mmCIF file with all atom_site columns, C-alpha atoms in Angstrom:
data_model
loop_
_atom_site.group_PDB
_atom_site.id
_atom_site.type_symbol
_atom_site.label_atom_id
_atom_site.label_alt_id
_atom_site.label_comp_id
_atom_site.label_asym_id
_atom_site.label_entity_id
_atom_site.label_seq_id
_atom_site.pdbx_PDB_ins_code
_atom_site.Cartn_x
_atom_site.Cartn_y
_atom_site.Cartn_z
_atom_site.occupancy
_atom_site.B_iso_or_equiv
_atom_site.pdbx_formal_charge
_atom_site.auth_seq_id
_atom_site.auth_comp_id
_atom_site.auth_asym_id
_atom_site.auth_atom_id
_atom_site.pdbx_PDB_model_num
ATOM 1   C CA . UNK A 1 1   ? 6.111  -14.360 2.104  1.00 89.00 ? 1   UNK A CA 1
ATOM 2   C CA . UNK A 1 2   ? 5.588  -11.293 4.297  1.00 97.00 ? 2   UNK A CA 1
ATOM 3   C CA . UNK A 1 3   ? 2.209  -9.757  5.003  1.00 98.00 ? 3   UNK A CA 1
ATOM 4   C CA . UNK A 1 4   ? 0.328  -7.344  7.261  1.00 98.00 ? 4   UNK A CA 1
ATOM 5   C CA . UNK A 1 5   ? -3.252 -8.159  8.282  1.00 98.00 ? 5   UNK A CA 1
ATOM 6   C CA . UNK A 1 6   ? -6.078 -6.686  10.274 1.00 98.00 ? 6   UNK A CA 1
ATOM 7   C CA . UNK A 1 7   ? -7.601 -10.177 10.666 1.00 98.00 ? 7   UNK A CA 1
ATOM 8   C CA . UNK A 1 8   ? -6.853 -12.936 13.128 1.00 98.00 ? 8   UNK A CA 1
ATOM 9   C CA . UNK A 1 9   ? -3.644 -14.631 12.112 1.00 98.00 ? 9   UNK A CA 1
ATOM 10  C CA . UNK A 1 10  ? -4.185 -18.270 10.974 1.00 97.00 ? 10  UNK A CA 1
ATOM 11  C CA . UNK A 1 11  ? -1.195 -20.218 12.251 1.00 97.00 ? 11  UNK A CA 1
ATOM 12  C CA . UNK A 1 12  ? -2.006 -23.218 10.127 1.00 97.00 ? 12  UNK A CA 1
ATOM 13  C CA . UNK A 1 13  ? -1.880 -21.162 6.970  1.00 96.00 ? 13  UNK A CA 1
ATOM 14  C CA . UNK A 1 14  ? 1.657  -19.977 7.807  1.00 97.00 ? 14  UNK A CA 1
ATOM 15  C CA . UNK A 1 15  ? 2.633  -23.533 8.560  1.00 98.00 ? 15  UNK A CA 1
ATOM 16  C CA . UNK A 1 16  ? 1.201  -24.733 5.216  1.00 98.00 ? 16  UNK A CA 1
ATOM 17  C CA . UNK A 1 17  ? 2.995  -21.817 3.445  1.00 97.00 ? 17  UNK A CA 1
ATOM 18  C CA . UNK A 1 18  ? 6.460  -23.030 4.424  1.00 98.00 ? 18  UNK A CA 1
ATOM 19  C CA . UNK A 1 19  ? 5.863  -26.788 4.275  1.00 98.00 ? 19  UNK A CA 1
ATOM 20  C CA . UNK A 1 20  ? 7.712  -28.525 1.465  1.00 97.00 ? 20  UNK A CA 1
ATOM 21  C CA . UNK A 1 21  ? 8.344  -32.178 0.667  1.00 97.00 ? 21  UNK A CA 1
ATOM 22  C CA . UNK A 1 22  ? 12.059 -31.775 1.468  1.00 97.00 ? 22  UNK A CA 1
ATOM 23  C CA . UNK A 1 23  ? 11.548 -29.939 4.790  1.00 97.00 ? 23  UNK A CA 1
ATOM 24  C CA . UNK A 1 24  ? 12.106 -32.189 7.789  1.00 98.00 ? 24  UNK A CA 1
ATOM 25  C CA . UNK A 1 25  ? 11.564 -29.332 10.252 1.00 98.00 ? 25  UNK A CA 1
ATOM 26  C CA . UNK A 1 26  ? 9.016  -26.545 10.564 1.00 98.00 ? 26  UNK A CA 1
ATOM 27  C CA . UNK A 1 27  ? 9.409  -23.931 13.305 1.00 98.00 ? 27  UNK A CA 1
ATOM 28  C CA . UNK A 1 28  ? 6.662  -21.414 14.070 1.00 98.00 ? 28  UNK A CA 1
ATOM 29  C CA . UNK A 1 29  ? 6.810  -18.617 16.555 1.00 98.00 ? 29  UNK A CA 1
ATOM 30  C CA . UNK A 1 30  ? 3.805  -16.742 17.755 1.00 98.00 ? 30  UNK A CA 1
ATOM 31  C CA . UNK A 1 31  ? 4.142  -13.372 19.536 1.00 98.00 ? 31  UNK A CA 1
ATOM 32  C CA . UNK A 1 32  ? 1.043  -13.005 21.706 1.00 97.00 ? 32  UNK A CA 1
ATOM 33  C CA . UNK A 1 33  ? -0.431 -9.998  23.436 1.00 94.00 ? 33  UNK A CA 1
ATOM 34  C CA . UNK A 1 34  ? 0.348  -10.220 27.141 1.00 91.00 ? 34  UNK A CA 1
ATOM 35  C CA . UNK A 1 35  ? -1.771 -9.121  30.079 1.00 91.00 ? 35  UNK A CA 1
ATOM 36  C CA . UNK A 1 36  ? 1.034  -8.011  32.386 1.00 90.00 ? 36  UNK A CA 1
ATOM 37  C CA . UNK A 1 37  ? 3.984  -5.738  31.615 1.00 86.00 ? 37  UNK A CA 1
ATOM 38  C CA . UNK A 1 38  ? 6.233  -5.028  34.670 1.00 86.00 ? 38  UNK A CA 1
ATOM 39  C CA . UNK A 1 39  ? 3.256  -5.489  36.910 1.00 89.00 ? 39  UNK A CA 1
ATOM 40  C CA . UNK A 1 40  ? 0.895  -3.232  34.978 1.00 91.00 ? 40  UNK A CA 1
ATOM 41  C CA . UNK A 1 41  ? -2.290 -4.708  33.549 1.00 94.00 ? 41  UNK A CA 1
ATOM 42  C CA . UNK A 1 42  ? -3.069 -4.355  29.851 1.00 94.00 ? 42  UNK A CA 1
ATOM 43  C CA . UNK A 1 43  ? -6.636 -4.317  28.708 1.00 95.00 ? 43  UNK A CA 1
ATOM 44  C CA . UNK A 1 44  ? -5.922 -4.497  24.976 1.00 96.00 ? 44  UNK A CA 1
ATOM 45  C CA . UNK A 1 45  ? -3.358 -3.289  22.410 1.00 97.00 ? 45  UNK A CA 1
ATOM 46  C CA . UNK A 1 46  ? -3.427 -1.423  19.121 1.00 98.00 ? 46  UNK A CA 1
ATOM 47  C CA . UNK A 1 47  ? -0.811 -1.950  16.457 1.00 98.00 ? 47  UNK A CA 1
ATOM 48  C CA . UNK A 1 48  ? -0.059 0.423   13.585 1.00 98.00 ? 48  UNK A CA 1
ATOM 49  C CA . UNK A 1 49  ? 2.600  0.340   10.872 1.00 98.00 ? 49  UNK A CA 1
ATOM 50  C CA . UNK A 1 50  ? 4.190  2.440   8.194  1.00 98.00 ? 50  UNK A CA 1
ATOM 51  C CA . UNK A 1 51  ? 2.674  -0.209  6.072  1.00 98.00 ? 51  UNK A CA 1
ATOM 52  C CA . UNK A 1 52  ? 4.546  0.135   2.734  1.00 97.00 ? 52  UNK A CA 1
ATOM 53  C CA . UNK A 1 53  ? 7.936  0.323   4.445  1.00 98.00 ? 53  UNK A CA 1
ATOM 54  C CA . UNK A 1 54  ? 7.114  -2.408  7.019  1.00 98.00 ? 54  UNK A CA 1
ATOM 55  C CA . UNK A 1 55  ? 6.126  -4.831  4.258  1.00 98.00 ? 55  UNK A CA 1
ATOM 56  C CA . UNK A 1 56  ? 9.315  -4.029  2.285  1.00 98.00 ? 56  UNK A CA 1
ATOM 57  C CA . UNK A 1 57  ? 11.450 -4.465  5.464  1.00 98.00 ? 57  UNK A CA 1
ATOM 58  C CA . UNK A 1 58  ? 9.803  -7.788  6.386  1.00 98.00 ? 58  UNK A CA 1
ATOM 59  C CA . UNK A 1 59  ? 10.387 -9.057  2.819  1.00 98.00 ? 59  UNK A CA 1
ATOM 60  C CA . UNK A 1 60  ? 13.990 -7.885  2.952  1.00 98.00 ? 60  UNK A CA 1
ATOM 61  C CA . UNK A 1 61  ? 14.478 -9.788  6.276  1.00 98.00 ? 61  UNK A CA 1
ATOM 62  C CA . UNK A 1 62  ? 13.015 -12.965 4.779  1.00 98.00 ? 62  UNK A CA 1
ATOM 63  C CA . UNK A 1 63  ? 15.474 -12.693 1.887  1.00 98.00 ? 63  UNK A CA 1
ATOM 64  C CA . UNK A 1 64  ? 18.431 -12.175 4.260  1.00 98.00 ? 64  UNK A CA 1
ATOM 65  C CA . UNK A 1 65  ? 17.294 -15.201 6.350  1.00 98.00 ? 65  UNK A CA 1
ATOM 66  C CA . UNK A 1 66  ? 17.248 -17.323 3.204  1.00 98.00 ? 66  UNK A CA 1
ATOM 67  C CA . UNK A 1 67  ? 20.770 -16.289 2.367  1.00 98.00 ? 67  UNK A CA 1
ATOM 68  C CA . UNK A 1 68  ? 22.083 -16.760 5.820  1.00 98.00 ? 68  UNK A CA 1
ATOM 69  C CA . UNK A 1 69  ? 20.653 -20.197 6.709  1.00 98.00 ? 69  UNK A CA 1
ATOM 70  C CA . UNK A 1 70  ? 19.847 -23.267 4.615  1.00 98.00 ? 70  UNK A CA 1
ATOM 71  C CA . UNK A 1 71  ? 16.120 -22.870 4.972  1.00 98.00 ? 71  UNK A CA 1
ATOM 72  C CA . UNK A 1 72  ? 13.573 -24.017 2.478  1.00 98.00 ? 72  UNK A CA 1
ATOM 73  C CA . UNK A 1 73  ? 11.005 -21.307 3.071  1.00 98.00 ? 73  UNK A CA 1
ATOM 74  C CA . UNK A 1 74  ? 10.045 -18.655 5.535  1.00 98.00 ? 74  UNK A CA 1
ATOM 75  C CA . UNK A 1 75  ? 7.037  -16.475 6.197  1.00 98.00 ? 75  UNK A CA 1
ATOM 76  C CA . UNK A 1 76  ? 6.187  -13.514 8.445  1.00 98.00 ? 76  UNK A CA 1
ATOM 77  C CA . UNK A 1 77  ? 2.749  -12.035 9.172  1.00 98.00 ? 77  UNK A CA 1
ATOM 78  C CA . UNK A 1 78  ? 2.200  -9.111  11.460 1.00 98.00 ? 78  UNK A CA 1
ATOM 79  C CA . UNK A 1 79  ? -1.220 -8.115  12.799 1.00 98.00 ? 79  UNK A CA 1
ATOM 80  C CA . UNK A 1 80  ? -2.403 -4.482  12.844 1.00 98.00 ? 80  UNK A CA 1
ATOM 81  C CA . UNK A 1 81  ? -5.295 -2.748  14.525 1.00 98.00 ? 81  UNK A CA 1
ATOM 82  C CA . UNK A 1 82  ? -6.965 -3.728  17.753 1.00 98.00 ? 82  UNK A CA 1
ATOM 83  C CA . UNK A 1 83  ? -5.945 -6.861  19.657 1.00 98.00 ? 83  UNK A CA 1
ATOM 84  C CA . UNK A 1 84  ? -7.366 -8.409  22.750 1.00 97.00 ? 84  UNK A CA 1
ATOM 85  C CA . UNK A 1 85  ? -5.218 -10.258 25.307 1.00 95.00 ? 85  UNK A CA 1
ATOM 86  C CA . UNK A 1 86  ? -3.995 -13.665 24.039 1.00 95.00 ? 86  UNK A CA 1
ATOM 87  C CA . UNK A 1 87  ? -4.191 -12.847 20.336 1.00 97.00 ? 87  UNK A CA 1
ATOM 88  C CA . UNK A 1 88  ? -1.175 -13.382 18.142 1.00 98.00 ? 88  UNK A CA 1
ATOM 89  C CA . UNK A 1 89  ? 0.321  -10.107 16.989 1.00 98.00 ? 89  UNK A CA 1
ATOM 90  C CA . UNK A 1 90  ? 3.001  -11.729 14.898 1.00 98.00 ? 90  UNK A CA 1
ATOM 91  C CA . UNK A 1 91  ? 3.783  -15.200 13.522 1.00 98.00 ? 91  UNK A CA 1
ATOM 92  C CA . UNK A 1 92  ? 7.095  -16.279 11.989 1.00 98.00 ? 92  UNK A CA 1
ATOM 93  C CA . UNK A 1 93  ? 7.502  -19.655 10.268 1.00 98.00 ? 93  UNK A CA 1
ATOM 94  C CA . UNK A 1 94  ? 10.548 -21.310 8.779  1.00 98.00 ? 94  UNK A CA 1
ATOM 95  C CA . UNK A 1 95  ? 11.214 -24.690 7.278  1.00 98.00 ? 95  UNK A CA 1
ATOM 96  C CA . UNK A 1 96  ? 14.447 -26.565 6.606  1.00 98.00 ? 96  UNK A CA 1
ATOM 97  C CA . UNK A 1 97  ? 15.736 -30.076 5.913  1.00 98.00 ? 97  UNK A CA 1
ATOM 98  C CA . UNK A 1 98  ? 17.065 -30.272 9.506  1.00 98.00 ? 98  UNK A CA 1
ATOM 99  C CA . UNK A 1 99  ? 15.855 -28.413 12.554 1.00 98.00 ? 99  UNK A CA 1
ATOM 100 C CA . UNK A 1 100 ? 18.836 -26.235 13.354 1.00 98.00 ? 100 UNK A CA 1
ATOM 101 C CA . UNK A 1 101 ? 18.477 -23.788 10.460 1.00 98.00 ? 101 UNK A CA 1
ATOM 102 C CA . UNK A 1 102 ? 14.708 -23.352 10.921 1.00 98.00 ? 102 UNK A CA 1
ATOM 103 C CA . UNK A 1 103 ? 15.154 -22.595 14.642 1.00 98.00 ? 103 UNK A CA 1
ATOM 104 C CA . UNK A 1 104 ? 17.951 -20.069 14.013 1.00 98.00 ? 104 UNK A CA 1
ATOM 105 C CA . UNK A 1 105 ? 16.266 -18.351 11.093 1.00 98.00 ? 105 UNK A CA 1
ATOM 106 C CA . UNK A 1 106 ? 12.953 -18.010 12.973 1.00 98.00 ? 106 UNK A CA 1
ATOM 107 C CA . UNK A 1 107 ? 14.668 -16.558 16.012 1.00 98.00 ? 107 UNK A CA 1
ATOM 108 C CA . UNK A 1 108 ? 16.716 -14.108 13.930 1.00 98.00 ? 108 UNK A CA 1
ATOM 109 C CA . UNK A 1 109 ? 13.562 -13.119 12.031 1.00 98.00 ? 109 UNK A CA 1
ATOM 110 C CA . UNK A 1 110 ? 11.549 -12.259 15.135 1.00 98.00 ? 110 UNK A CA 1
ATOM 111 C CA . UNK A 1 111 ? 14.498 -10.625 16.913 1.00 98.00 ? 111 UNK A CA 1
ATOM 112 C CA . UNK A 1 112 ? 15.337 -8.487  13.962 1.00 98.00 ? 112 UNK A CA 1
ATOM 113 C CA . UNK A 1 113 ? 11.773 -7.427  12.921 1.00 98.00 ? 113 UNK A CA 1
ATOM 114 C CA . UNK A 1 114 ? 11.223 -6.242  16.507 1.00 98.00 ? 114 UNK A CA 1
ATOM 115 C CA . UNK A 1 115 ? 14.217 -3.895  16.026 1.00 97.00 ? 115 UNK A CA 1
ATOM 116 C CA . UNK A 1 116 ? 13.772 -2.828  12.441 1.00 97.00 ? 116 UNK A CA 1
ATOM 117 C CA . UNK A 1 117 ? 10.166 -3.029  11.187 1.00 98.00 ? 117 UNK A CA 1
ATOM 118 C CA . UNK A 1 118 ? 8.339  0.348   11.436 1.00 98.00 ? 118 UNK A CA 1
ATOM 119 C CA . UNK A 1 119 ? 5.532  -0.989  13.523 1.00 98.00 ? 119 UNK A CA 1
ATOM 120 C CA . UNK A 1 120 ? 4.295  0.263   16.869 1.00 98.00 ? 120 UNK A CA 1
ATOM 121 C CA . UNK A 1 121 ? 1.963  -0.855  19.624 1.00 97.00 ? 121 UNK A CA 1
ATOM 122 C CA . UNK A 1 122 ? -0.211 1.154   21.970 1.00 97.00 ? 122 UNK A CA 1
ATOM 123 C CA . UNK A 1 123 ? -0.906 -0.258  25.405 1.00 96.00 ? 123 UNK A CA 1
ATOM 124 C CA . UNK A 1 124 ? -4.445 0.313   26.547 1.00 96.00 ? 124 UNK A CA 1
ATOM 125 C CA . UNK A 1 125 ? -3.969 -0.050  30.284 1.00 96.00 ? 125 UNK A CA 1
ATOM 126 C CA . UNK A 1 126 ? -6.694 -1.390  32.545 1.00 94.00 ? 126 UNK A CA 1
ATOM 127 C CA . UNK A 1 127 ? -6.790 1.930   34.386 1.00 95.00 ? 127 UNK A CA 1
ATOM 128 C CA . UNK A 1 128 ? -8.100 3.573   31.172 1.00 95.00 ? 128 UNK A CA 1
ATOM 129 C CA . UNK A 1 129 ? -4.876 5.311   30.174 1.00 95.00 ? 129 UNK A CA 1
ATOM 130 C CA . UNK A 1 130 ? -3.119 4.606   26.874 1.00 95.00 ? 130 UNK A CA 1
ATOM 131 C CA . UNK A 1 131 ? 0.526  4.782   25.840 1.00 94.00 ? 131 UNK A CA 1
ATOM 132 C CA . UNK A 1 132 ? 2.489  4.286   22.671 1.00 96.00 ? 132 UNK A CA 1
ATOM 133 C CA . UNK A 1 133 ? 5.447  2.020   23.346 1.00 95.00 ? 133 UNK A CA 1
ATOM 134 C CA . UNK A 1 134 ? 8.706  3.690   22.213 1.00 95.00 ? 134 UNK A CA 1
ATOM 135 C CA . UNK A 1 135 ? 11.569 1.738   23.764 1.00 93.00 ? 135 UNK A CA 1
ATOM 136 C CA . UNK A 1 136 ? 14.246 4.013   25.195 1.00 88.00 ? 136 UNK A CA 1
ATOM 137 C CA . UNK A 1 137 ? 11.989 7.009   25.343 1.00 83.00 ? 137 UNK A CA 1
ATOM 138 C CA . UNK A 1 138 ? 10.884 8.662   28.562 1.00 68.00 ? 138 UNK A CA 1
ATOM 139 C CA . UNK A 1 139 ? 7.159  8.003   28.646 1.00 59.00 ? 139 UNK A CA 1
ATOM 140 C CA . UNK A 1 140 ? 4.742  10.853  28.969 1.00 48.00 ? 140 UNK A CA 1
ATOM 141 C CA . UNK A 1 141 ? 2.222  8.679   30.640 1.00 46.00 ? 141 UNK A CA 1
ATOM 142 C CA . UNK A 1 142 ? 2.824  9.231   34.380 1.00 37.00 ? 142 UNK A CA 1
ATOM 143 C CA . UNK A 1 143 ? 0.736  6.778   36.425 1.00 33.00 ? 143 UNK A CA 1
ATOM 144 C CA . UNK B 2 1   ? 11.693 24.086  -0.189 1.00 97.00 ? 1   UNK B CA 1
ATOM 145 C CA . UNK B 2 2   ? 8.714  22.390  1.363  1.00 97.00 ? 2   UNK B CA 1
ATOM 146 C CA . UNK B 2 3   ? 8.939  18.729  2.386  1.00 98.00 ? 3   UNK B CA 1
ATOM 147 C CA . UNK B 2 4   ? 6.187  16.416  3.566  1.00 98.00 ? 4   UNK B CA 1
ATOM 148 C CA . UNK B 2 5   ? 6.850  14.177  6.527  1.00 98.00 ? 5   UNK B CA 1
ATOM 149 C CA . UNK B 2 6   ? 4.707  11.193  7.590  1.00 98.00 ? 6   UNK B CA 1
ATOM 150 C CA . UNK B 2 7   ? 4.314  10.810  11.346 1.00 98.00 ? 7   UNK B CA 1
ATOM 151 C CA . UNK B 2 8   ? 3.431  7.803   13.438 1.00 98.00 ? 8   UNK B CA 1
ATOM 152 C CA . UNK B 2 9   ? 2.413  6.704   16.894 1.00 97.00 ? 9   UNK B CA 1
ATOM 153 C CA . UNK B 2 10  ? 3.226  9.145   19.724 1.00 96.00 ? 10  UNK B CA 1
ATOM 154 C CA . UNK B 2 11  ? 4.853  11.676  17.412 1.00 97.00 ? 11  UNK B CA 1
ATOM 155 C CA . UNK B 2 12  ? 1.747  11.777  15.275 1.00 97.00 ? 12  UNK B CA 1
ATOM 156 C CA . UNK B 2 13  ? -0.411 12.201  18.318 1.00 96.00 ? 13  UNK B CA 1
ATOM 157 C CA . UNK B 2 14  ? 1.693  15.086  19.652 1.00 95.00 ? 14  UNK B CA 1
ATOM 158 C CA . UNK B 2 15  ? 1.727  16.866  16.298 1.00 96.00 ? 15  UNK B CA 1
ATOM 159 C CA . UNK B 2 16  ? -1.916 16.096  15.765 1.00 96.00 ? 16  UNK B CA 1
ATOM 160 C CA . UNK B 2 17  ? -1.498 15.103  12.086 1.00 96.00 ? 17  UNK B CA 1
ATOM 161 C CA . UNK B 2 18  ? -0.255 12.054  10.228 1.00 97.00 ? 18  UNK B CA 1
ATOM 162 C CA . UNK B 2 19  ? 1.330  14.161  7.551  1.00 97.00 ? 19  UNK B CA 1
ATOM 163 C CA . UNK B 2 20  ? 3.022  17.564  8.068  1.00 97.00 ? 20  UNK B CA 1
ATOM 164 C CA . UNK B 2 21  ? 4.701  20.016  5.859  1.00 97.00 ? 21  UNK B CA 1
ATOM 165 C CA . UNK B 2 22  ? 7.998  21.594  6.800  1.00 97.00 ? 22  UNK B CA 1
ATOM 166 C CA . UNK B 2 23  ? 9.995  24.421  5.288  1.00 97.00 ? 23  UNK B CA 1
ATOM 167 C CA . UNK B 2 24  ? 13.719 23.544  4.883  1.00 97.00 ? 24  UNK B CA 1
ATOM 168 C CA . UNK B 2 25  ? 16.588 24.875  2.810  1.00 97.00 ? 25  UNK B CA 1
ATOM 169 C CA . UNK B 2 26  ? 17.003 23.448  -0.662 1.00 96.00 ? 26  UNK B CA 1
ATOM 170 C CA . UNK B 2 27  ? 20.156 21.518  0.383  1.00 95.00 ? 27  UNK B CA 1
ATOM 171 C CA . UNK B 2 28  ? 18.571 20.170  3.556  1.00 97.00 ? 28  UNK B CA 1
ATOM 172 C CA . UNK B 2 29  ? 19.465 16.830  5.083  1.00 98.00 ? 29  UNK B CA 1
ATOM 173 C CA . UNK B 2 30  ? 17.687 14.684  7.667  1.00 98.00 ? 30  UNK B CA 1
ATOM 174 C CA . UNK B 2 31  ? 19.184 16.587  10.592 1.00 97.00 ? 31  UNK B CA 1
ATOM 175 C CA . UNK B 2 32  ? 17.600 19.750  9.139  1.00 97.00 ? 32  UNK B CA 1
ATOM 176 C CA . UNK B 2 33  ? 14.247 18.030  8.789  1.00 98.00 ? 33  UNK B CA 1
ATOM 177 C CA . UNK B 2 34  ? 14.505 16.857  12.372 1.00 97.00 ? 34  UNK B CA 1
ATOM 178 C CA . UNK B 2 35  ? 15.321 20.416  13.540 1.00 97.00 ? 35  UNK B CA 1
ATOM 179 C CA . UNK B 2 36  ? 12.412 21.852  11.537 1.00 98.00 ? 36  UNK B CA 1
ATOM 180 C CA . UNK B 2 37  ? 10.031 19.291  13.044 1.00 98.00 ? 37  UNK B CA 1
ATOM 181 C CA . UNK B 2 38  ? 11.192 20.047  16.585 1.00 97.00 ? 38  UNK B CA 1
ATOM 182 C CA . UNK B 2 39  ? 11.054 23.766  15.860 1.00 97.00 ? 39  UNK B CA 1
ATOM 183 C CA . UNK B 2 40  ? 7.390  23.510  14.827 1.00 96.00 ? 40  UNK B CA 1
ATOM 184 C CA . UNK B 2 41  ? 6.437  21.167  17.738 1.00 96.00 ? 41  UNK B CA 1
ATOM 185 C CA . UNK B 2 42  ? 8.724  21.932  20.690 1.00 96.00 ? 42  UNK B CA 1
ATOM 186 C CA . UNK B 2 43  ? 6.861  19.295  22.706 1.00 95.00 ? 43  UNK B CA 1
ATOM 187 C CA . UNK B 2 44  ? 8.794  16.738  20.652 1.00 95.00 ? 44  UNK B CA 1
ATOM 188 C CA . UNK B 2 45  ? 12.129 17.987  22.008 1.00 94.00 ? 45  UNK B CA 1
ATOM 189 C CA . UNK B 2 46  ? 12.513 15.063  24.529 1.00 92.00 ? 46  UNK B CA 1
ATOM 190 C CA . UNK B 2 47  ? 12.063 12.671  21.625 1.00 92.00 ? 47  UNK B CA 1
ATOM 191 C CA . UNK B 2 48  ? 14.524 14.434  19.284 1.00 92.00 ? 48  UNK B CA 1
ATOM 192 C CA . UNK B 2 49  ? 17.576 12.202  19.797 1.00 91.00 ? 49  UNK B CA 1
ATOM 193 C CA . UNK B 2 50  ? 15.508 9.035   19.473 1.00 95.00 ? 50  UNK B CA 1
ATOM 194 C CA . UNK B 2 51  ? 13.764 9.809   16.228 1.00 96.00 ? 51  UNK B CA 1
ATOM 195 C CA . UNK B 2 52  ? 14.920 7.971   13.108 1.00 97.00 ? 52  UNK B CA 1
ATOM 196 C CA . UNK B 2 53  ? 13.840 8.900   9.645  1.00 98.00 ? 53  UNK B CA 1
ATOM 197 C CA . UNK B 2 54  ? 13.228 7.048   6.406  1.00 98.00 ? 54  UNK B CA 1
ATOM 198 C CA . UNK B 2 55  ? 13.549 8.525   2.945  1.00 98.00 ? 55  UNK B CA 1
ATOM 199 C CA . UNK B 2 56  ? 11.617 6.628   0.185  1.00 98.00 ? 56  UNK B CA 1
ATOM 200 C CA . UNK B 2 57  ? 10.946 3.831   2.617  1.00 97.00 ? 57  UNK B CA 1
ATOM 201 C CA . UNK B 2 58  ? 14.648 3.216   3.571  1.00 97.00 ? 58  UNK B CA 1
ATOM 202 C CA . UNK B 2 59  ? 16.227 4.172   6.856  1.00 98.00 ? 59  UNK B CA 1
ATOM 203 C CA . UNK B 2 60  ? 18.218 7.400   6.487  1.00 98.00 ? 60  UNK B CA 1
ATOM 204 C CA . UNK B 2 61  ? 21.088 8.929   8.469  1.00 97.00 ? 61  UNK B CA 1
ATOM 205 C CA . UNK B 2 62  ? 21.326 12.445  9.724  1.00 97.00 ? 62  UNK B CA 1
ATOM 206 C CA . UNK B 2 63  ? 23.362 13.300  6.674  1.00 97.00 ? 63  UNK B CA 1
ATOM 207 C CA . UNK B 2 64  ? 20.967 11.928  4.076  1.00 98.00 ? 64  UNK B CA 1
ATOM 208 C CA . UNK B 2 65  ? 19.935 14.659  1.735  1.00 98.00 ? 65  UNK B CA 1
ATOM 209 C CA . UNK B 2 66  ? 16.297 15.175  0.956  1.00 98.00 ? 66  UNK B CA 1
ATOM 210 C CA . UNK B 2 67  ? 14.421 16.505  -2.038 1.00 97.00 ? 67  UNK B CA 1
ATOM 211 C CA . UNK B 2 68  ? 10.935 18.094  -2.191 1.00 96.00 ? 68  UNK B CA 1
ATOM 212 C CA . UNK B 2 69  ? 9.379  15.022  -3.770 1.00 96.00 ? 69  UNK B CA 1
ATOM 213 C CA . UNK B 2 70  ? 10.970 12.459  -1.430 1.00 98.00 ? 70  UNK B CA 1
ATOM 214 C CA . UNK B 2 71  ? 8.720  10.361  0.717  1.00 98.00 ? 71  UNK B CA 1
ATOM 215 C CA . UNK B 2 72  ? 10.024 11.262  4.175  1.00 98.00 ? 72  UNK B CA 1
ATOM 216 C CA . UNK B 2 73  ? 8.834  9.541   7.368  1.00 98.00 ? 73  UNK B CA 1
ATOM 217 C CA . UNK B 2 74  ? 9.663  10.073  10.977 1.00 98.00 ? 74  UNK B CA 1
ATOM 218 C CA . UNK B 2 75  ? 10.211 6.682   12.712 1.00 98.00 ? 75  UNK B CA 1
ATOM 219 C CA . UNK B 2 76  ? 10.120 6.816   16.545 1.00 97.00 ? 76  UNK B CA 1
ATOM 220 C CA . UNK B 2 77  ? 11.527 3.774   18.370 1.00 97.00 ? 77  UNK B CA 1
ATOM 221 C CA . UNK B 2 78  ? 9.624  0.752   17.046 1.00 98.00 ? 78  UNK B CA 1
ATOM 222 C CA . UNK B 2 79  ? 7.655  -1.716  19.161 1.00 97.00 ? 79  UNK B CA 1
ATOM 223 C CA . UNK B 2 80  ? 6.246  -4.273  16.774 1.00 97.00 ? 80  UNK B CA 1
ATOM 224 C CA . UNK B 2 81  ? 6.429  -8.018  17.341 1.00 95.00 ? 81  UNK B CA 1
#
């Protein structure tokens, strides 16, 4: 099940969501806000989404993952709003009878959502400047 | 016709509004919407080639035709995760 939340992500609830009696493996991945990006110091981050489309896209990716690998269940939750350093911005969970499928599906889910989900983060740098992160774009935020 | 385009992140900040109206021809496609957007906010010119669009919450191509009641969104390069 895919969701977007403004609250702290509860890792255990994602784990419980994918646990089944026949699953012998549960993989969870947490994407966590990082203090340093190429030597620059981040104070905090803000995430925003085109919520309706992001939710539809995450749900679609879960469906594709289930078709592509023999997983029992999978779940994705993405945080929105203001995050301090060390908080989880995204958690992906997948369960399968044997570990290979859960690892592969979880990795594909996080890799693909980073490329396709209409979600953006804004770096609030420690020097007081802010910058939306748009990979590939020349930034307008000259140091 | 007049179409409504949702904006996000840096594009929204530059245009100063999360939802803008653009005037395009009745047979307009996404490339025409993009041109109208850049025409109205020339500061977006450096972004032009990087901007994707969605029509009714599905990624569109430059040739995707739009209608006045479509939900159109400008999707700059994403950075979730």
